Structure formats: C-alpha cells, structure tokens
Amino acid sequence: MKTSTPLVSVVMPVYNGGSYLIDAVASVIEQSCTDWELICVNDGSTDGSQAVLEWFAGQDRRIRVLHQQNAGIVSALNLGCFAARAPLIARMDCDDIATPDRLCIQTRHMREQPQCVVVGGAILEMDAAGHPLRLSRLATRHEQIVENLLCRRTGHFHPTTLIRAAAFEAVGGYRTEYQWIEDHDLWLRLSSRGQLANLTDVVLRYRQHTGSVCWQRAAQQRQLMNQLLRQAHQQRGLDVPDSVLAHPAQSRSAAGPGKWARAAAKGGFPVSVHKHLRELFKSHAATRYKFRMFAESVARLMVSFPLRLLRESAALPSGNYDAWHTKWRQHQGRERAA
C-alpha cells in the first residue's frame, strides 16, 4: 500500500519550456519507478508553458505546479526543493529527457549507499532537435569529484542529480549569490555532509542549444567561479593554484553547427555529423572554418564510430514521446472548439 510520502520528488524549474516541455514531463510520467511526485515551478513563463503544466497536472495527480513571478533559476529551485515531500530530490530541467529507469537506478544507489548525499549519472548529449551528439560520463568517486570541483571542472551534470533532502536543507539549499553556478556551489557545500557519487549509467538525454545557461551566461559564470573557488580553497586551508584562476581569460567557443558536428563526431554519431555539416556549409561562416570543421569531424568520426559500436552494446534511450504531443494537440483542439 502506498504511503502519502513519495519515495522521490522530481523538481523541474520551468521558464518558457516551449516545445521541449512535453517530452521532459512525459519522461517522468513514464518512469519504471512509479513512487514519485513531480514539482514543476513555473518561473513566470510567457510562452504557454503554464497551460501545458496545468494540463499535465490534470492528467496525473502526482504532478504539482507552483507559480512565481520571474525570479530566476535559484529562486525557482529553492521553491520547488523546499516544497518537496520526499526524502530524495531529483533534479530535472524542462528541456531534457530522463531515461525510463533513471529513478529506479538512482534511488537504489541511495538505498545501498546511505553515506551518499548526491548521486549523478552519465548523459547522452543531444542537439536542439533531439539528435544524439555524444555520451558523457564524469568521475564516479567522491575524492575525484571534489578534486574536479576545486579545479574548476564539472563534478555532476546538474539535471542528473538525486539529492538527500535532509542534506540539502542542512546546507541551506541553493545560494542566490551564486546564480548561474549554483550547482557547483551546492556540491562543494554538500561534500562536507557526505559522499558525492556519479553512476556510469546514462540517466538523461541532455539538450545542448544556444538558449542554455552555459552559453548565455558564460562571462558571469567565469567571474562567480573565481569567487567561489577562492572561498572553497580558503575554507579547506588550501591555496588556489594560479592555473585554476586563469580560466576567466578564456572564452567558450561559439555554439553552432560546426561545434555540434565536431561533438557528434567525437561521440560517434554519423547521422548527426552529416546534419550539422550540411547546416554549416549553408551558413555564412568563413570557408576556411567550414573545411577545418569538416576535416576535424571526419577524422574524429573514423575513430569514434567503430569504438562506439564496440562499447555501447545497449540501445540508446530513444526519448520519443509522440503520443503525449498528440494528446496535447487533441486537448488544444477541444479547448478551441468549446
């Protein structure tokens, strides 16, 4: 018999989720683990996301929708996480897709490893249209994850994480002063409460597009990261290596079809490489750049494609939720006819 308290609360901040939102919510509904609640925080969306969320809430009583005026991701995350009823909080973004067994795999880990306060997982990166780019995995052991965090490297893929609610509350949740790198700050503080871990299982299809925070807020992220790392090293009685603070001078390479083609080539996905190279050659990019990206992509693909076939015996998660899109269109049709 089910208790009134779910096993896991999935927290999804939503700001203008657009066409991606239906896939994201549907991927939670279709989890093999059914003992969950989904808390969607509508952060003042103006694109119709509110209507989609309220429709989903009417379809499934496990879904709750909270509303606030647009106040940013940290405010939305804290609102959702502190409203969670479960002892475990799963993060999710409104443009990503959870794999069907994500919650089962991660809650099992937390049950078997009581000292763990955060567990993340591997991702299948995809482009804006959902085509695969590459598989990405991070360090799995606590010590290596903390070292990566202190050295300005990624510790967890934020929307893959499952967090113990008690530990989250004990450190005070996300901090507004570190918006845009709020996850990096949270992991460093949680590392003093217990173990950090990552699984090698792919738990999320992670969407890369120019609307992502990492592309829009790169300058703010670099400045805040300097401040955070100085503080984290000082608290641990460590000096900050010059190499760690040298990164703000570096800029992120431009997003676009050239970058996506190269990423897909590294991941071993020839169809995606072909798609983005075609887009690149139709663009106004410099001819020299086009041919350099073409050469790099082909060279990478010749190595990565056969390696992917050898290593990845399991089928990649499809992330196809067309039935939910059809239901939504039918609902809209009935609304217009009424």
Coordinates of C-alpha atoms in Angstrom, one line a residue:
M1 CA 0.0 0.0 0.0
K2 CA 1.4 3.4 -0.9
T3 CA 2.1 5.9 1.8
S4 CA 1.3 9.6 1.4
T5 CA 5.0 10.4 1.2
P6 CA 6.6 9.6 -2.2
L7 CA 10.0 8.0 -2.5
V8 CA 11.4 10.8 -4.6
S9 CA 10.4 14.4 -5.5
V10 CA 11.4 15.5 -9.0
V11 CA 11.9 19.2 -9.1
M12 CA 11.7 20.9 -12.5
P13 CA 12.1 24.7 -12.9
V14 CA 10.2 25.9 -16.0
Y15 CA 10.8 29.2 -17.8
N16 CA 9.4 29.2 -21.4
G17 CA 9.9 25.5 -21.9
G18 CA 8.4 25.7 -25.3
S19 CA 8.2 22.5 -27.4
Y20 CA 10.7 20.7 -25.2
L21 CA 8.4 20.7 -22.1
I22 CA 6.1 17.9 -23.1
D23 CA 8.9 15.5 -23.6
A24 CA 10.5 16.4 -20.3
V25 CA 7.3 15.9 -18.2
A26 CA 6.3 12.8 -20.2
S27 CA 9.7 11.2 -19.4
V28 CA 9.0 11.5 -15.7
I29 CA 5.4 10.1 -16.1
E30 CA 6.8 7.1 -17.9
Q31 CA 9.4 6.2 -15.3
S32 CA 9.6 2.5 -14.3
C33 CA 9.7 3.7 -10.7
T34 CA 6.2 5.0 -10.0
D35 CA 6.5 6.3 -6.4
W36 CA 7.3 9.9 -7.2
E37 CA 5.9 13.4 -7.2
L38 CA 6.8 16.0 -9.9
I39 CA 7.0 19.6 -8.7
C40 CA 7.1 22.0 -11.7
V41 CA 7.9 25.5 -10.8
N42 CA 6.6 28.0 -13.4
D43 CA 9.0 30.9 -13.2
G44 CA 6.8 33.5 -14.9
S45 CA 6.7 31.8 -18.3
T46 CA 5.2 33.8 -21.1
D47 CA 5.1 31.2 -23.9
G48 CA 2.2 29.0 -22.9
S49 CA 4.2 26.7 -20.6
Q50 CA 1.7 27.3 -17.8
A51 CA -1.1 25.8 -19.8
V52 CA 0.9 22.7 -20.6
L53 CA 1.9 22.3 -16.9
E54 CA -1.7 22.6 -15.7
W55 CA -2.9 20.2 -18.4
F56 CA -0.3 17.6 -17.2
A57 CA -1.3 18.2 -13.6
G58 CA -4.9 17.4 -14.6
Q59 CA -3.7 14.1 -16.2
D60 CA -1.7 12.9 -13.2
R61 CA -2.3 13.6 -9.6
R62 CA 1.4 13.1 -8.8
I63 CA 2.2 16.4 -10.6
R64 CA 2.1 19.7 -8.7
V65 CA 2.6 23.1 -10.3
L66 CA 3.9 26.0 -8.3
H67 CA 3.8 29.5 -9.7
Q68 CA 6.0 32.6 -9.1
Q69 CA 6.8 35.8 -10.9
N70 CA 10.0 35.5 -12.9
A71 CA 12.8 35.5 -10.3
G72 CA 15.4 33.2 -11.8
I73 CA 16.5 29.7 -11.5
V74 CA 17.8 29.8 -7.9
S75 CA 14.5 31.1 -6.6
A76 CA 12.6 28.5 -8.6
L77 CA 14.8 25.7 -7.5
N78 CA 14.6 26.6 -3.8
L79 CA 10.8 27.0 -4.0
G80 CA 10.5 23.5 -5.5
C81 CA 13.1 21.7 -3.4
F82 CA 11.8 23.1 -0.1
A83 CA 8.3 22.1 -1.1
A84 CA 9.4 18.5 -1.8
R85 CA 7.7 15.9 0.4
A86 CA 10.1 13.0 -0.3
P87 CA 13.4 12.2 1.4
L88 CA 15.1 12.3 -2.0
I89 CA 15.1 15.2 -4.5
A90 CA 15.7 14.5 -8.2
R91 CA 16.7 17.5 -10.4
M92 CA 15.4 17.8 -13.9
D93 CA 15.4 20.6 -16.5
C94 CA 12.4 21.4 -18.7
D95 CA 14.4 20.8 -21.9
D96 CA 15.9 17.4 -21.0
I97 CA 14.6 13.8 -21.1
A98 CA 15.0 11.3 -18.3
T99 CA 15.8 7.7 -19.3
P100 CA 13.0 5.3 -18.3
D101 CA 14.9 3.6 -15.4
R102 CA 16.6 6.8 -14.1
L103 CA 14.7 7.0 -10.8
C104 CA 15.0 3.2 -10.1
I105 CA 18.7 3.2 -10.7
Q106 CA 19.5 6.3 -8.6
T107 CA 17.2 5.5 -5.7
R108 CA 18.6 2.0 -5.5
H109 CA 22.1 3.5 -5.2
M110 CA 21.0 5.8 -2.4
R111 CA 19.4 2.9 -0.5
E112 CA 22.6 0.8 -0.8
Q113 CA 24.9 3.8 0.0
P114 CA 23.5 5.6 3.0
Q115 CA 26.5 7.8 3.3
C116 CA 25.9 9.3 -0.2
V117 CA 24.2 12.7 -0.3
V118 CA 24.3 13.3 -4.1
V119 CA 24.4 10.9 -6.9
G120 CA 24.6 11.9 -10.6
G121 CA 24.8 9.9 -13.8
A122 CA 26.0 9.9 -17.4
I123 CA 24.3 11.8 -20.1
L124 CA 23.6 11.4 -23.8
E125 CA 24.1 14.9 -25.2
M126 CA 21.7 15.9 -28.0
D127 CA 21.2 18.9 -30.2
A128 CA 18.1 21.2 -30.1
A129 CA 16.2 18.8 -32.4
G130 CA 17.0 15.8 -30.2
H131 CA 19.6 14.2 -32.4
P132 CA 22.5 12.5 -30.4
L133 CA 25.8 14.2 -30.1
R134 CA 27.9 12.2 -27.7
L135 CA 27.9 10.2 -24.4
S136 CA 29.5 12.0 -21.5
R137 CA 30.5 10.5 -18.1
L138 CA 32.1 12.0 -15.1
A139 CA 34.3 10.8 -12.2
T140 CA 32.5 8.3 -10.0
R141 CA 34.4 8.5 -6.7
H142 CA 33.9 11.2 -4.0
E143 CA 37.6 12.2 -3.8
Q144 CA 37.9 12.7 -7.6
I145 CA 34.6 14.6 -7.8
V146 CA 35.7 17.0 -5.1
E147 CA 39.1 17.5 -6.8
N148 CA 37.4 18.3 -10.0
L149 CA 35.1 20.8 -8.3
L150 CA 38.1 22.5 -6.7
C151 CA 39.9 22.6 -10.0
R152 CA 37.0 24.3 -11.9
R153 CA 35.9 21.1 -13.6
T154 CA 32.4 19.6 -13.6
G155 CA 31.5 17.5 -10.6
H156 CA 28.0 16.4 -11.6
F157 CA 25.7 17.1 -14.5
H158 CA 23.2 19.2 -12.6
P159 CA 19.9 17.8 -14.0
T160 CA 21.0 14.2 -13.5
T161 CA 21.4 14.6 -9.7
L162 CA 19.5 12.9 -6.9
I163 CA 20.0 14.7 -3.5
R164 CA 19.1 13.7 0.0
A165 CA 16.5 16.3 1.1
A166 CA 17.9 16.4 4.7
A167 CA 21.4 17.3 3.5
F168 CA 20.0 19.9 1.1
E169 CA 18.1 21.6 3.9
A170 CA 21.1 21.3 6.3
V171 CA 23.3 23.4 3.9
G172 CA 20.5 25.9 3.2
G173 CA 19.7 25.0 -0.3
Y174 CA 20.9 27.0 -3.4
R175 CA 22.5 30.4 -2.8
T176 CA 21.3 33.4 -4.7
E177 CA 24.7 35.0 -4.8
Y178 CA 26.0 32.1 -6.9
Q179 CA 23.2 32.1 -9.5
W180 CA 24.5 30.6 -12.8
I181 CA 26.9 28.4 -10.9
E182 CA 24.5 27.5 -8.1
D183 CA 25.1 23.8 -8.7
H184 CA 28.9 24.0 -8.3
D185 CA 28.5 25.9 -5.1
L186 CA 25.9 23.3 -3.8
W187 CA 28.1 20.3 -4.5
L188 CA 31.1 21.9 -2.7
R189 CA 28.9 22.5 0.4
L190 CA 27.3 19.1 0.3
S191 CA 30.7 17.4 0.1
S192 CA 31.2 18.2 3.8
R193 CA 27.9 16.4 4.7
G194 CA 28.6 13.1 3.0
Q195 CA 29.8 11.3 -0.1
L196 CA 29.3 12.5 -3.7
A197 CA 29.0 9.9 -6.5
N198 CA 28.2 9.5 -10.2
L199 CA 26.9 6.4 -11.9
T200 CA 28.1 5.3 -15.3
D201 CA 24.6 4.6 -16.4
V202 CA 23.0 7.1 -18.8
V203 CA 20.2 8.6 -16.9
L204 CA 19.4 11.7 -19.0
R205 CA 19.2 12.9 -22.6
Y206 CA 20.8 16.4 -22.1
R207 CA 19.9 19.0 -24.7
Q208 CA 22.6 21.4 -25.9
H209 CA 21.4 24.6 -27.5
T210 CA 22.3 28.3 -27.6
G211 CA 19.5 29.1 -25.2
S212 CA 21.2 27.1 -22.4
V213 CA 22.6 29.0 -19.4
C214 CA 26.1 27.8 -20.2
W215 CA 26.0 29.7 -23.5
Q216 CA 24.1 32.8 -22.4
R217 CA 25.9 33.5 -19.1
A218 CA 29.5 32.4 -19.7
A219 CA 31.0 35.7 -18.6
Q220 CA 29.0 35.8 -15.3
Q221 CA 29.8 32.2 -14.7
R222 CA 33.6 32.8 -15.0
Q223 CA 33.6 35.7 -12.6
L224 CA 31.5 33.9 -10.0
M225 CA 33.5 30.8 -10.2
N226 CA 36.7 32.7 -9.3
Q227 CA 35.0 34.0 -6.2
L228 CA 33.6 30.6 -5.2
L229 CA 36.8 28.7 -5.7
R230 CA 38.8 31.2 -3.6
Q231 CA 36.2 30.7 -0.8
A232 CA 36.2 26.9 -1.1
H233 CA 40.0 26.6 -1.0
Q234 CA 40.3 29.0 1.9
Q235 CA 37.7 27.0 3.9
R236 CA 39.9 23.9 3.3
G237 CA 43.1 25.7 4.2
L238 CA 44.4 25.4 0.7
D239 CA 46.0 27.9 -1.7
V240 CA 44.2 28.4 -5.1
P241 CA 46.5 27.3 -7.9
D242 CA 47.1 30.0 -10.5
S243 CA 46.0 27.6 -13.2
V244 CA 42.5 27.4 -11.7
L245 CA 42.0 31.2 -11.7
A246 CA 43.5 31.6 -15.2
H247 CA 40.3 30.3 -16.8
P248 CA 38.3 33.5 -16.8
A249 CA 40.6 34.9 -19.5
Q250 CA 39.4 32.1 -21.8
S251 CA 36.2 32.3 -23.8
R252 CA 33.8 29.5 -24.7
S253 CA 34.0 28.5 -28.4
A254 CA 31.0 29.7 -30.4
A255 CA 27.9 27.5 -30.5
G256 CA 26.6 26.4 -33.8
P257 CA 26.6 23.7 -36.5
G258 CA 30.4 23.5 -36.6
K259 CA 30.6 22.8 -32.8
W260 CA 27.7 20.4 -32.9
A261 CA 29.3 18.5 -35.9
R262 CA 32.5 18.1 -34.0
A263 CA 30.8 17.0 -30.8
A264 CA 28.7 14.4 -32.7
A265 CA 31.9 13.2 -34.5
K266 CA 33.6 12.7 -31.1
G267 CA 30.6 10.8 -29.9
G268 CA 30.5 8.6 -33.0
F269 CA 27.1 9.6 -34.4
P270 CA 27.5 9.9 -38.2
V271 CA 23.9 10.9 -39.0
S272 CA 24.2 13.9 -36.6
V273 CA 27.6 14.8 -38.1
H274 CA 26.1 14.9 -41.6
K275 CA 23.2 17.0 -40.4
H276 CA 25.3 19.7 -38.8
L277 CA 27.9 19.8 -41.5
R278 CA 25.2 20.4 -44.0
E279 CA 23.9 23.3 -41.9
L280 CA 27.5 24.6 -41.5
F281 CA 28.1 24.7 -45.3
K282 CA 24.8 26.5 -45.8
S283 CA 25.8 29.2 -43.3
H284 CA 27.8 32.4 -43.8
A285 CA 30.8 31.1 -41.8
A286 CA 34.2 31.6 -43.3
T287 CA 35.2 29.0 -46.0
R288 CA 38.4 28.1 -44.1
Y289 CA 36.4 27.4 -40.9
K290 CA 33.9 25.2 -42.8
F291 CA 36.6 23.0 -44.2
R292 CA 38.5 22.8 -41.0
M293 CA 35.4 21.6 -39.2
F294 CA 34.7 19.1 -42.0
A295 CA 38.2 17.7 -41.8
E296 CA 38.2 17.5 -37.9
S297 CA 34.8 15.9 -37.9
V298 CA 35.6 13.2 -40.4
A299 CA 38.9 12.4 -38.7
R300 CA 37.2 12.1 -35.3
L301 CA 34.3 10.0 -36.7
M302 CA 36.6 7.5 -38.3
V303 CA 37.9 6.6 -34.8
S304 CA 34.8 7.2 -32.6
F305 CA 32.1 5.4 -34.7
P306 CA 33.6 1.9 -34.6
L307 CA 34.6 2.4 -30.9
R308 CA 31.0 3.4 -30.0
L309 CA 29.7 0.2 -31.8
L310 CA 32.1 -1.9 -29.7
R311 CA 31.5 -0.2 -26.3
E312 CA 27.8 0.6 -26.4
S313 CA 26.0 -2.8 -26.6
A314 CA 22.8 -1.5 -25.0
A315 CA 20.4 0.5 -27.1
L316 CA 20.5 4.3 -26.5
P317 CA 17.4 5.8 -24.9
S318 CA 15.1 7.0 -27.7
G319 CA 13.3 9.8 -25.9
N320 CA 10.2 9.6 -28.2
Y321 CA 7.0 10.8 -26.6
D322 CA 4.9 11.5 -29.7
A323 CA 1.8 10.1 -28.0
W324 CA 1.9 12.9 -25.4
H325 CA 2.2 15.5 -28.1
T326 CA -0.8 14.1 -29.8
K327 CA -2.8 14.1 -26.6
W328 CA -1.8 17.8 -26.0
R329 CA -2.9 18.8 -29.6
Q330 CA -6.2 17.0 -29.1
H331 CA -6.7 18.9 -25.8
Q332 CA -6.0 22.2 -27.5
G333 CA -8.5 21.3 -30.3
R334 CA -11.2 20.6 -27.7
E335 CA -10.4 23.9 -25.9
R336 CA -10.7 25.9 -29.1
A337 CA -14.0 24.2 -30.0
A338 CA -15.6 24.8 -26.6

